[in-house]
mmCIF file with all atom_site columns, C-alpha atoms in Angstrom:
data_model
loop_
_atom_site.group_PDB
_atom_site.id
_atom_site.type_symbol
_atom_site.label_atom_id
_atom_site.label_alt_id
_atom_site.label_comp_id
_atom_site.label_asym_id
_atom_site.label_entity_id
_atom_site.label_seq_id
_atom_site.pdbx_PDB_ins_code
_atom_site.Cartn_x
_atom_site.Cartn_y
_atom_site.Cartn_z
_atom_site.occupancy
_atom_site.B_iso_or_equiv
_atom_site.pdbx_formal_charge
_atom_site.auth_seq_id
_atom_site.auth_comp_id
_atom_site.auth_asym_id
_atom_site.auth_atom_id
_atom_site.pdbx_PDB_model_num
ATOM 1   C CA . MET A 1 1   ? 0.031   -0.063 0.058  1.00 39.00 ? 1   MET A CA 1
ATOM 2   C CA . THR A 1 2   ? 1.393   3.381  -0.895 1.00 38.00 ? 2   THR A CA 1
ATOM 3   C CA . LYS A 1 3   ? 1.817   6.145  1.684  1.00 44.00 ? 3   LYS A CA 1
ATOM 4   C CA . ASN A 1 4   ? -0.886  8.094  0.248  1.00 38.00 ? 4   ASN A CA 1
ATOM 5   C CA . ALA A 1 5   ? -3.300  5.215  -0.061 1.00 35.00 ? 5   ALA A CA 1
ATOM 6   C CA . PHE A 1 6   ? -2.485  4.430  3.585  1.00 37.00 ? 6   PHE A CA 1
ATOM 7   C CA . PHE A 1 7   ? -3.244  8.084  4.729  1.00 37.00 ? 7   PHE A CA 1
ATOM 8   C CA . ALA A 1 8   ? -6.388  8.049  2.628  1.00 34.00 ? 8   ALA A CA 1
ATOM 9   C CA . ALA A 1 9   ? -7.584  4.735  4.129  1.00 35.00 ? 9   ALA A CA 1
ATOM 10  C CA . LEU A 1 10  ? -6.727  5.899  7.766  1.00 39.00 ? 10  LEU A CA 1
ATOM 11  C CA . ALA A 1 11  ? -8.382  9.175  7.170  1.00 38.00 ? 11  ALA A CA 1
ATOM 12  C CA . ALA A 1 12  ? -11.409 7.696  6.029  1.00 37.00 ? 12  ALA A CA 1
ATOM 13  C CA . THR A 1 13  ? -11.414 5.232  8.938  1.00 39.00 ? 13  THR A CA 1
ATOM 14  C CA . ALA A 1 14  ? -10.914 8.172  11.498 1.00 41.00 ? 14  ALA A CA 1
ATOM 15  C CA . LEU A 1 15  ? -13.693 10.264 10.001 1.00 40.00 ? 15  LEU A CA 1
ATOM 16  C CA . CYS A 1 16  ? -16.071 7.377  9.912  1.00 41.00 ? 16  CYS A CA 1
ATOM 17  C CA . LEU A 1 17  ? -15.209 6.488  13.538 1.00 41.00 ? 17  LEU A CA 1
ATOM 18  C CA . ALA A 1 18  ? -15.508 10.273 14.591 1.00 44.00 ? 18  ALA A CA 1
ATOM 19  C CA . SER A 1 19  ? -18.786 10.804 12.931 1.00 45.00 ? 19  SER A CA 1
ATOM 20  C CA . CYS A 1 20  ? -20.702 7.627  13.479 1.00 45.00 ? 20  CYS A CA 1
ATOM 21  C CA . GLY A 1 21  ? -23.170 7.912  16.136 1.00 46.00 ? 21  GLY A CA 1
ATOM 22  C CA . GLY A 1 22  ? -22.919 4.079  16.997 1.00 51.00 ? 22  GLY A CA 1
ATOM 23  C CA . ASN A 1 23  ? -22.355 2.846  20.511 1.00 57.00 ? 23  ASN A CA 1
ATOM 24  C CA . GLU A 1 24  ? -18.761 1.698  19.840 1.00 69.00 ? 24  GLU A CA 1
ATOM 25  C CA . PRO A 1 25  ? -16.420 4.077  21.761 1.00 73.00 ? 25  PRO A CA 1
ATOM 26  C CA . ASP A 1 26  ? -13.672 5.492  19.571 1.00 87.00 ? 26  ASP A CA 1
ATOM 27  C CA . PRO A 1 27  ? -10.488 5.799  21.738 1.00 90.00 ? 27  PRO A CA 1
ATOM 28  C CA . LEU A 1 28  ? -8.885  8.426  19.240 1.00 92.00 ? 28  LEU A CA 1
ATOM 29  C CA . THR A 1 29  ? -12.050 10.568 19.285 1.00 89.00 ? 29  THR A CA 1
ATOM 30  C CA . ASP A 1 30  ? -12.328 10.160 23.193 1.00 89.00 ? 30  ASP A CA 1
ATOM 31  C CA . ALA A 1 31  ? -8.695  11.142 23.763 1.00 91.00 ? 31  ALA A CA 1
ATOM 32  C CA . VAL A 1 32  ? -9.010  14.222 21.600 1.00 90.00 ? 32  VAL A CA 1
ATOM 33  C CA . LYS A 1 33  ? -12.280 15.277 23.250 1.00 88.00 ? 33  LYS A CA 1
ATOM 34  C CA . ALA A 1 34  ? -10.563 14.814 26.646 1.00 86.00 ? 34  ALA A CA 1
ATOM 35  C CA . LYS A 1 35  ? -7.635  16.985 25.513 1.00 87.00 ? 35  LYS A CA 1
ATOM 36  C CA . ILE A 1 36  ? -10.118 19.646 24.409 1.00 84.00 ? 36  ILE A CA 1
ATOM 37  C CA . ALA A 1 37  ? -12.047 19.409 27.612 1.00 82.00 ? 37  ALA A CA 1
ATOM 38  C CA . GLU A 1 38  ? -8.732  19.731 29.664 1.00 80.00 ? 38  GLU A CA 1
ATOM 39  C CA . SER A 1 39  ? -7.872  23.009 27.551 1.00 77.00 ? 39  SER A CA 1
ATOM 40  C CA . VAL A 1 40  ? -11.018 24.808 28.033 1.00 75.00 ? 40  VAL A CA 1
ATOM 41  C CA . LYS A 1 41  ? -11.707 26.831 31.214 1.00 67.00 ? 41  LYS A CA 1
ATOM 42  C CA . GLY A 1 42  ? -14.058 25.268 33.619 1.00 63.00 ? 42  GLY A CA 1
ATOM 43  C CA . LEU A 1 43  ? -15.317 21.816 33.116 1.00 68.00 ? 43  LEU A CA 1
ATOM 44  C CA . PRO A 1 44  ? -17.126 21.381 29.774 1.00 71.00 ? 44  PRO A CA 1
ATOM 45  C CA . GLU A 1 45  ? -20.282 19.173 29.923 1.00 76.00 ? 45  GLU A CA 1
ATOM 46  C CA . ASP A 1 46  ? -20.226 18.620 26.113 1.00 84.00 ? 46  ASP A CA 1
ATOM 47  C CA . VAL A 1 47  ? -17.326 18.479 23.577 1.00 88.00 ? 47  VAL A CA 1
ATOM 48  C CA . ARG A 1 48  ? -18.264 18.157 19.866 1.00 89.00 ? 48  ARG A CA 1
ATOM 49  C CA . ILE A 1 49  ? -15.904 17.580 17.184 1.00 91.00 ? 49  ILE A CA 1
ATOM 50  C CA . ASP A 1 50  ? -17.486 18.728 13.824 1.00 91.00 ? 50  ASP A CA 1
ATOM 51  C CA . HIS A 1 51  ? -14.507 18.152 11.639 1.00 93.00 ? 51  HIS A CA 1
ATOM 52  C CA . PHE A 1 52  ? -11.703 15.691 12.010 1.00 93.00 ? 52  PHE A CA 1
ATOM 53  C CA . GLU A 1 53  ? -9.050  15.192 9.306  1.00 95.00 ? 53  GLU A CA 1
ATOM 54  C CA . LEU A 1 54  ? -5.729  13.424 9.235  1.00 95.00 ? 54  LEU A CA 1
ATOM 55  C CA . ILE A 1 55  ? -3.273  15.702 7.615  1.00 95.00 ? 55  ILE A CA 1
ATOM 56  C CA . ASP A 1 56  ? 0.119   14.310 8.152  1.00 94.00 ? 56  ASP A CA 1
ATOM 57  C CA . SER A 1 57  ? 2.245   11.911 10.349 1.00 95.00 ? 57  SER A CA 1
ATOM 58  C CA . SER A 1 58  ? 5.780   11.792 11.754 1.00 95.00 ? 58  SER A CA 1
ATOM 59  C CA . ALA A 1 59  ? 8.212   9.005  11.311 1.00 96.00 ? 59  ALA A CA 1
ATOM 60  C CA . LEU A 1 60  ? 10.709  8.137  13.879 1.00 97.00 ? 60  LEU A CA 1
ATOM 61  C CA . GLY A 1 61  ? 13.619  8.641  11.684 1.00 96.00 ? 61  GLY A CA 1
ATOM 62  C CA . THR A 1 62  ? 12.480  12.075 10.554 1.00 95.00 ? 62  THR A CA 1
ATOM 63  C CA . GLU A 1 63  ? 11.956  13.361 14.059 1.00 95.00 ? 63  GLU A CA 1
ATOM 64  C CA . LEU A 1 64  ? 15.345  12.006 15.143 1.00 96.00 ? 64  LEU A CA 1
ATOM 65  C CA . SER A 1 65  ? 16.987  13.843 12.359 1.00 96.00 ? 65  SER A CA 1
ATOM 66  C CA . ARG A 1 66  ? 15.102  16.960 13.138 1.00 95.00 ? 66  ARG A CA 1
ATOM 67  C CA . CYS A 1 67  ? 16.218  16.683 16.706 1.00 94.00 ? 67  CYS A CA 1
ATOM 68  C CA . LYS A 1 68  ? 19.842  16.358 15.671 1.00 96.00 ? 68  LYS A CA 1
ATOM 69  C CA . ASP A 1 69  ? 19.516  19.414 13.485 1.00 96.00 ? 69  ASP A CA 1
ATOM 70  C CA . LEU A 1 70  ? 18.088  21.318 16.356 1.00 94.00 ? 70  LEU A CA 1
ATOM 71  C CA . PHE A 1 71  ? 20.912  20.460 18.649 1.00 96.00 ? 71  PHE A CA 1
ATOM 72  C CA . ARG A 1 72  ? 23.518  21.024 15.936 1.00 97.00 ? 72  ARG A CA 1
ATOM 73  C CA . VAL A 1 73  ? 22.100  24.634 15.444 1.00 97.00 ? 73  VAL A CA 1
ATOM 74  C CA . LYS A 1 74  ? 22.194  25.177 19.222 1.00 97.00 ? 74  LYS A CA 1
ATOM 75  C CA . ILE A 1 75  ? 25.893  24.009 19.486 1.00 98.00 ? 75  ILE A CA 1
ATOM 76  C CA . LYS A 1 76  ? 26.881  26.295 16.648 1.00 98.00 ? 76  LYS A CA 1
ATOM 77  C CA . ARG A 1 77  ? 24.947  29.219 17.962 1.00 98.00 ? 77  ARG A CA 1
ATOM 78  C CA . GLU A 1 78  ? 26.448  28.747 21.673 1.00 97.00 ? 78  GLU A CA 1
ATOM 79  C CA . ASN A 1 79  ? 29.973  28.284 20.077 1.00 97.00 ? 79  ASN A CA 1
ATOM 80  C CA . GLU A 1 80  ? 29.658  31.606 18.342 1.00 97.00 ? 80  GLU A CA 1
ATOM 81  C CA . LEU A 1 81  ? 28.438  33.385 21.574 1.00 97.00 ? 81  LEU A CA 1
ATOM 82  C CA . TYR A 1 82  ? 31.303  31.632 23.394 1.00 97.00 ? 82  TYR A CA 1
ATOM 83  C CA . GLU A 1 83  ? 33.836  33.152 20.902 1.00 97.00 ? 83  GLU A CA 1
ATOM 84  C CA . LYS A 1 84  ? 32.323  36.554 21.174 1.00 97.00 ? 84  LYS A CA 1
ATOM 85  C CA . TYR A 1 85  ? 32.356  36.608 24.945 1.00 96.00 ? 85  TYR A CA 1
ATOM 86  C CA . GLN A 1 86  ? 36.057  35.461 24.844 1.00 96.00 ? 86  GLN A CA 1
ATOM 87  C CA . ARG A 1 87  ? 36.862  38.309 22.450 1.00 96.00 ? 87  ARG A CA 1
ATOM 88  C CA . ASN A 1 88  ? 35.107  40.806 24.584 1.00 96.00 ? 88  ASN A CA 1
ATOM 89  C CA . ALA A 1 89  ? 36.818  39.607 27.669 1.00 95.00 ? 89  ALA A CA 1
ATOM 90  C CA . GLN A 1 90  ? 33.536  38.372 29.284 1.00 95.00 ? 90  GLN A CA 1
ATOM 91  C CA . TYR A 1 91  ? 35.115  35.385 30.712 1.00 94.00 ? 91  TYR A CA 1
ATOM 92  C CA . SER A 1 92  ? 32.257  34.361 33.196 1.00 94.00 ? 92  SER A CA 1
ATOM 93  C CA . ALA A 1 93  ? 29.773  34.506 30.358 1.00 95.00 ? 93  ALA A CA 1
ATOM 94  C CA . ALA A 1 94  ? 32.128  32.497 28.075 1.00 95.00 ? 94  ALA A CA 1
ATOM 95  C CA . SER A 1 95  ? 32.468  29.952 30.893 1.00 95.00 ? 95  SER A CA 1
ATOM 96  C CA . ALA A 1 96  ? 28.703  29.481 31.185 1.00 95.00 ? 96  ALA A CA 1
ATOM 97  C CA . LYS A 1 97  ? 28.612  28.902 27.430 1.00 96.00 ? 97  LYS A CA 1
ATOM 98  C CA . VAL A 1 98  ? 31.118  25.942 27.822 1.00 96.00 ? 98  VAL A CA 1
ATOM 99  C CA . GLN A 1 99  ? 28.547  24.166 30.042 1.00 95.00 ? 99  GLN A CA 1
ATOM 100 C CA . VAL A 1 100 ? 25.613  24.946 27.778 1.00 96.00 ? 100 VAL A CA 1
ATOM 101 C CA . ILE A 1 101 ? 27.697  23.563 24.782 1.00 97.00 ? 101 ILE A CA 1
ATOM 102 C CA . ALA A 1 102 ? 28.559  20.438 26.659 1.00 96.00 ? 102 ALA A CA 1
ATOM 103 C CA . LYS A 1 103 ? 25.008  19.745 27.567 1.00 95.00 ? 103 LYS A CA 1
ATOM 104 C CA . ALA A 1 104 ? 23.861  20.283 23.949 1.00 96.00 ? 104 ALA A CA 1
ATOM 105 C CA . GLN A 1 105 ? 26.647  17.987 22.572 1.00 97.00 ? 105 GLN A CA 1
ATOM 106 C CA . LYS A 1 106 ? 25.657  15.268 25.201 1.00 96.00 ? 106 LYS A CA 1
ATOM 107 C CA . HIS A 1 107 ? 21.998  15.539 23.851 1.00 95.00 ? 107 HIS A CA 1
ATOM 108 C CA . TYR A 1 108 ? 23.304  15.504 20.264 1.00 97.00 ? 108 TYR A CA 1
ATOM 109 C CA . ASP A 1 109 ? 25.348  12.288 21.042 1.00 97.00 ? 109 ASP A CA 1
ATOM 110 C CA . GLY A 1 110 ? 22.321  10.786 22.810 1.00 96.00 ? 110 GLY A CA 1
ATOM 111 C CA . ILE A 1 111 ? 20.157  11.335 19.747 1.00 96.00 ? 111 ILE A CA 1
ATOM 112 C CA . GLU A 1 112 ? 22.764  9.619  17.509 1.00 97.00 ? 112 GLU A CA 1
ATOM 113 C CA . GLU A 1 113 ? 22.682  6.686  19.747 1.00 96.00 ? 113 GLU A CA 1
ATOM 114 C CA . LEU A 1 114 ? 18.833  6.599  19.648 1.00 96.00 ? 114 LEU A CA 1
ATOM 115 C CA . GLU A 1 115 ? 19.236  6.594  15.764 1.00 96.00 ? 115 GLU A CA 1
ATOM 116 C CA . LYS A 1 116 ? 21.595  3.648  15.948 1.00 96.00 ? 116 LYS A CA 1
ATOM 117 C CA . LYS A 1 117 ? 19.159  1.755  18.509 1.00 96.00 ? 117 LYS A CA 1
ATOM 118 C CA . PHE A 1 118 ? 16.098  2.375  16.374 1.00 96.00 ? 118 PHE A CA 1
ATOM 119 C CA . ALA A 1 119 ? 17.656  2.195  12.852 1.00 96.00 ? 119 ALA A CA 1
ATOM 120 C CA . ALA A 1 120 ? 15.316  -0.685 11.878 1.00 97.00 ? 120 ALA A CA 1
ATOM 121 C CA . GLN A 1 121 ? 12.162  1.313  13.132 1.00 96.00 ? 121 GLN A CA 1
ATOM 122 C CA . LYS A 1 122 ? 13.148  4.567  11.418 1.00 96.00 ? 122 LYS A CA 1
ATOM 123 C CA . ASP A 1 123 ? 10.073  4.404  9.132  1.00 97.00 ? 123 ASP A CA 1
ATOM 124 C CA . SER A 1 124 ? 7.730   3.680  12.008 1.00 97.00 ? 124 SER A CA 1
ATOM 125 C CA . ILE A 1 125 ? 5.060   6.380  12.768 1.00 97.00 ? 125 ILE A CA 1
ATOM 126 C CA . ILE A 1 126 ? 5.324   7.959  16.127 1.00 96.00 ? 126 ILE A CA 1
ATOM 127 C CA . ALA A 1 127 ? 2.507   10.556 15.766 1.00 96.00 ? 127 ALA A CA 1
ATOM 128 C CA . TYR A 1 128 ? -0.361  11.402 13.499 1.00 96.00 ? 128 TYR A CA 1
ATOM 129 C CA . HIS A 1 129 ? -1.369  15.086 12.982 1.00 96.00 ? 129 HIS A CA 1
ATOM 130 C CA . TYR A 1 130 ? -5.024  15.918 12.739 1.00 96.00 ? 130 TYR A CA 1
ATOM 131 C CA . LYS A 1 131 ? -6.824  19.137 11.883 1.00 95.00 ? 131 LYS A CA 1
ATOM 132 C CA . LEU A 1 132 ? -10.191 19.567 13.664 1.00 94.00 ? 132 LEU A CA 1
ATOM 133 C CA . ALA A 1 133 ? -12.875 22.028 14.424 1.00 93.00 ? 133 ALA A CA 1
ATOM 134 C CA . GLY A 1 134 ? -15.728 21.981 17.023 1.00 90.00 ? 134 GLY A CA 1
ATOM 135 C CA . ARG A 1 135 ? -16.847 23.335 20.190 1.00 88.00 ? 135 ARG A CA 1
ATOM 136 C CA . ALA A 1 136 ? -17.001 22.839 23.986 1.00 87.00 ? 136 ALA A CA 1
ATOM 137 C CA . LYS A 1 137 ? -19.916 23.896 26.144 1.00 83.00 ? 137 LYS A CA 1
ATOM 138 C CA . SER A 1 138 ? -19.655 24.236 29.975 1.00 76.00 ? 138 SER A CA 1
ATOM 139 C CA . SER A 1 139 ? -22.269 23.455 32.398 1.00 74.00 ? 139 SER A CA 1
ATOM 140 C CA . GLU A 1 140 ? -22.783 27.245 33.062 1.00 74.00 ? 140 GLU A CA 1
ATOM 141 C CA . GLY A 1 141 ? -23.582 27.662 29.383 1.00 73.00 ? 141 GLY A CA 1
ATOM 142 C CA . ALA A 1 142 ? -20.248 29.132 28.240 1.00 73.00 ? 142 ALA A CA 1
ATOM 143 C CA . LEU A 1 143 ? -19.269 28.138 24.632 1.00 78.00 ? 143 LEU A CA 1
ATOM 144 C CA . ALA A 1 144 ? -15.878 27.687 23.417 1.00 79.00 ? 144 ALA A CA 1
ATOM 145 C CA . LYS A 1 145 ? -15.595 27.327 19.599 1.00 84.00 ? 145 LYS A CA 1
ATOM 146 C CA . PHE A 1 146 ? -12.599 26.451 17.512 1.00 85.00 ? 146 PHE A CA 1
ATOM 147 C CA . ASP A 1 147 ? -12.679 26.608 13.791 1.00 89.00 ? 147 ASP A CA 1
ATOM 148 C CA . GLU A 1 148 ? -9.204  25.415 13.150 1.00 92.00 ? 148 GLU A CA 1
ATOM 149 C CA . ALA A 1 149 ? -7.124  23.423 15.799 1.00 93.00 ? 149 ALA A CA 1
ATOM 150 C CA . TYR A 1 150 ? -4.486  20.724 15.488 1.00 94.00 ? 150 TYR A CA 1
ATOM 151 C CA . VAL A 1 151 ? -3.568  17.710 17.491 1.00 94.00 ? 151 VAL A CA 1
ATOM 152 C CA . ALA A 1 152 ? -0.623  15.297 17.464 1.00 95.00 ? 152 ALA A CA 1
ATOM 153 C CA . VAL A 1 153 ? -1.629  11.889 18.536 1.00 96.00 ? 153 VAL A CA 1
ATOM 154 C CA . THR A 1 154 ? 0.580   8.710  19.144 1.00 96.00 ? 154 THR A CA 1
ATOM 155 C CA . PRO A 1 155 ? -0.508  5.415  17.599 1.00 96.00 ? 155 PRO A CA 1
ATOM 156 C CA . ASP A 1 156 ? -1.752  4.315  21.017 1.00 95.00 ? 156 ASP A CA 1
ATOM 157 C CA . ASN A 1 157 ? -3.939  7.412  21.088 1.00 95.00 ? 157 ASN A CA 1
ATOM 158 C CA . LYS A 1 158 ? -2.066  9.556  23.449 1.00 95.00 ? 158 LYS A CA 1
ATOM 159 C CA . VAL A 1 159 ? -2.606  13.251 22.557 1.00 94.00 ? 159 VAL A CA 1
ATOM 160 C CA . LEU A 1 160 ? 0.657   15.105 22.634 1.00 94.00 ? 160 LEU A CA 1
ATOM 161 C CA . THR A 1 161 ? -0.605  18.457 22.002 1.00 92.00 ? 161 THR A CA 1
ATOM 162 C CA . LEU A 1 162 ? -3.673  20.516 20.963 1.00 91.00 ? 162 LEU A CA 1
ATOM 163 C CA . VAL A 1 163 ? -2.628  23.831 19.324 1.00 92.00 ? 163 VAL A CA 1
ATOM 164 C CA . THR A 1 164 ? -4.213  26.477 17.014 1.00 91.00 ? 164 THR A CA 1
ATOM 165 C CA . ASP A 1 165 ? -1.054  27.033 14.976 1.00 92.00 ? 165 ASP A CA 1
ATOM 166 C CA . LYS A 1 166 ? -0.039  24.092 12.919 1.00 91.00 ? 166 LYS A CA 1
ATOM 167 C CA . ARG A 1 167 ? 3.624   24.970 13.167 1.00 89.00 ? 167 ARG A CA 1
ATOM 168 C CA . ASP A 1 168 ? 3.505   24.263 16.835 1.00 90.00 ? 168 ASP A CA 1
ATOM 169 C CA . LEU A 1 169 ? 2.838   20.455 16.209 1.00 86.00 ? 169 LEU A CA 1
ATOM 170 C CA . GLY A 1 170 ? 6.418   19.735 15.627 1.00 82.00 ? 170 GLY A CA 1
ATOM 171 C CA . LYS A 1 171 ? 7.501   21.235 18.968 1.00 84.00 ? 171 LYS A CA 1
ATOM 172 C CA . VAL A 1 172 ? 6.165   18.316 20.918 1.00 89.00 ? 172 VAL A CA 1
ATOM 173 C CA . VAL A 1 173 ? 6.248   15.478 18.530 1.00 91.00 ? 173 VAL A CA 1
ATOM 174 C CA . ARG A 1 174 ? 9.776   14.728 19.425 1.00 90.00 ? 174 ARG A CA 1
ATOM 175 C CA . HIS A 1 175 ? 8.510   13.762 22.877 1.00 90.00 ? 175 HIS A CA 1
ATOM 176 C CA . ALA A 1 176 ? 7.103   10.630 21.316 1.00 93.00 ? 176 ALA A CA 1
ATOM 177 C CA . ILE A 1 177 ? 10.493  9.387  20.536 1.00 94.00 ? 177 ILE A CA 1
ATOM 178 C CA . PRO A 1 178 ? 11.278  6.435  22.632 1.00 93.00 ? 178 PRO A CA 1
ATOM 179 C CA . GLY A 1 179 ? 13.971  7.431  25.134 1.00 93.00 ? 179 GLY A CA 1
ATOM 180 C CA . TYR A 1 180 ? 14.016  11.162 24.147 1.00 93.00 ? 180 TYR A CA 1
ATOM 181 C CA . MET A 1 181 ? 12.511  12.422 27.389 1.00 91.00 ? 181 MET A CA 1
ATOM 182 C CA . ASP A 1 182 ? 14.892  10.288 29.364 1.00 91.00 ? 182 ASP A CA 1
ATOM 183 C CA . LEU A 1 183 ? 17.887  11.561 27.425 1.00 90.00 ? 183 LEU A CA 1
ATOM 184 C CA . LEU A 1 184 ? 16.807  15.093 28.316 1.00 87.00 ? 184 LEU A CA 1
ATOM 185 C CA . GLY A 1 185 ? 16.379  14.425 31.980 1.00 83.00 ? 185 GLY A CA 1
ATOM 186 C CA . ALA A 1 186 ? 15.883  17.739 33.756 1.00 65.00 ? 186 ALA A CA 1
ATOM 187 C CA . ASP A 1 187 ? 16.138  19.614 30.546 1.00 67.00 ? 187 ASP A CA 1
ATOM 188 C CA . LYS A 1 188 ? 12.649  18.748 29.363 1.00 57.00 ? 188 LYS A CA 1
ATOM 189 C CA . GLU A 1 189 ? 12.208  22.142 27.535 1.00 56.00 ? 189 GLU A CA 1
ATOM 190 C CA . GLU A 1 190 ? 14.580  21.254 24.906 1.00 57.00 ? 190 GLU A CA 1
#
């Protein structure tokens, strides 16, 4: 099955499940509704998804490569700042950059290790990206509508993020990389 045919089949299945009024619970839709409810002020009594469309996915290898690129840029930028501080005799600031560079290099090396460890699974999907629209209504009658929102969801239906700017999806998808969060340790903002 080609990649496009796979996405078309998956999208059709997701839309059918999301729109069918049957008694069968849909874990994907339920997870997305729970994330919407969590993001709305107050406790919504009714969450409705009017539009739910698969728009993309993230492969493990692609995300690992993207993470390496991010740390490569960070190392380069921090090295440039280190050199600037050295030239300007700002030695304490330069010294602080040495620690930042070492930490970024450690993360970069860790990602390379993850690439080696998961080389056979590099094409596996770690997140699906959906575009959706809907509304959430609170028990007090307040209504929160969203005409365009995006979610990134793991294959086991864990919602990684709910955002209104599509560009923000990639910021958390890397958290679905096995071992990535452990690699960062206390530096989870990276």
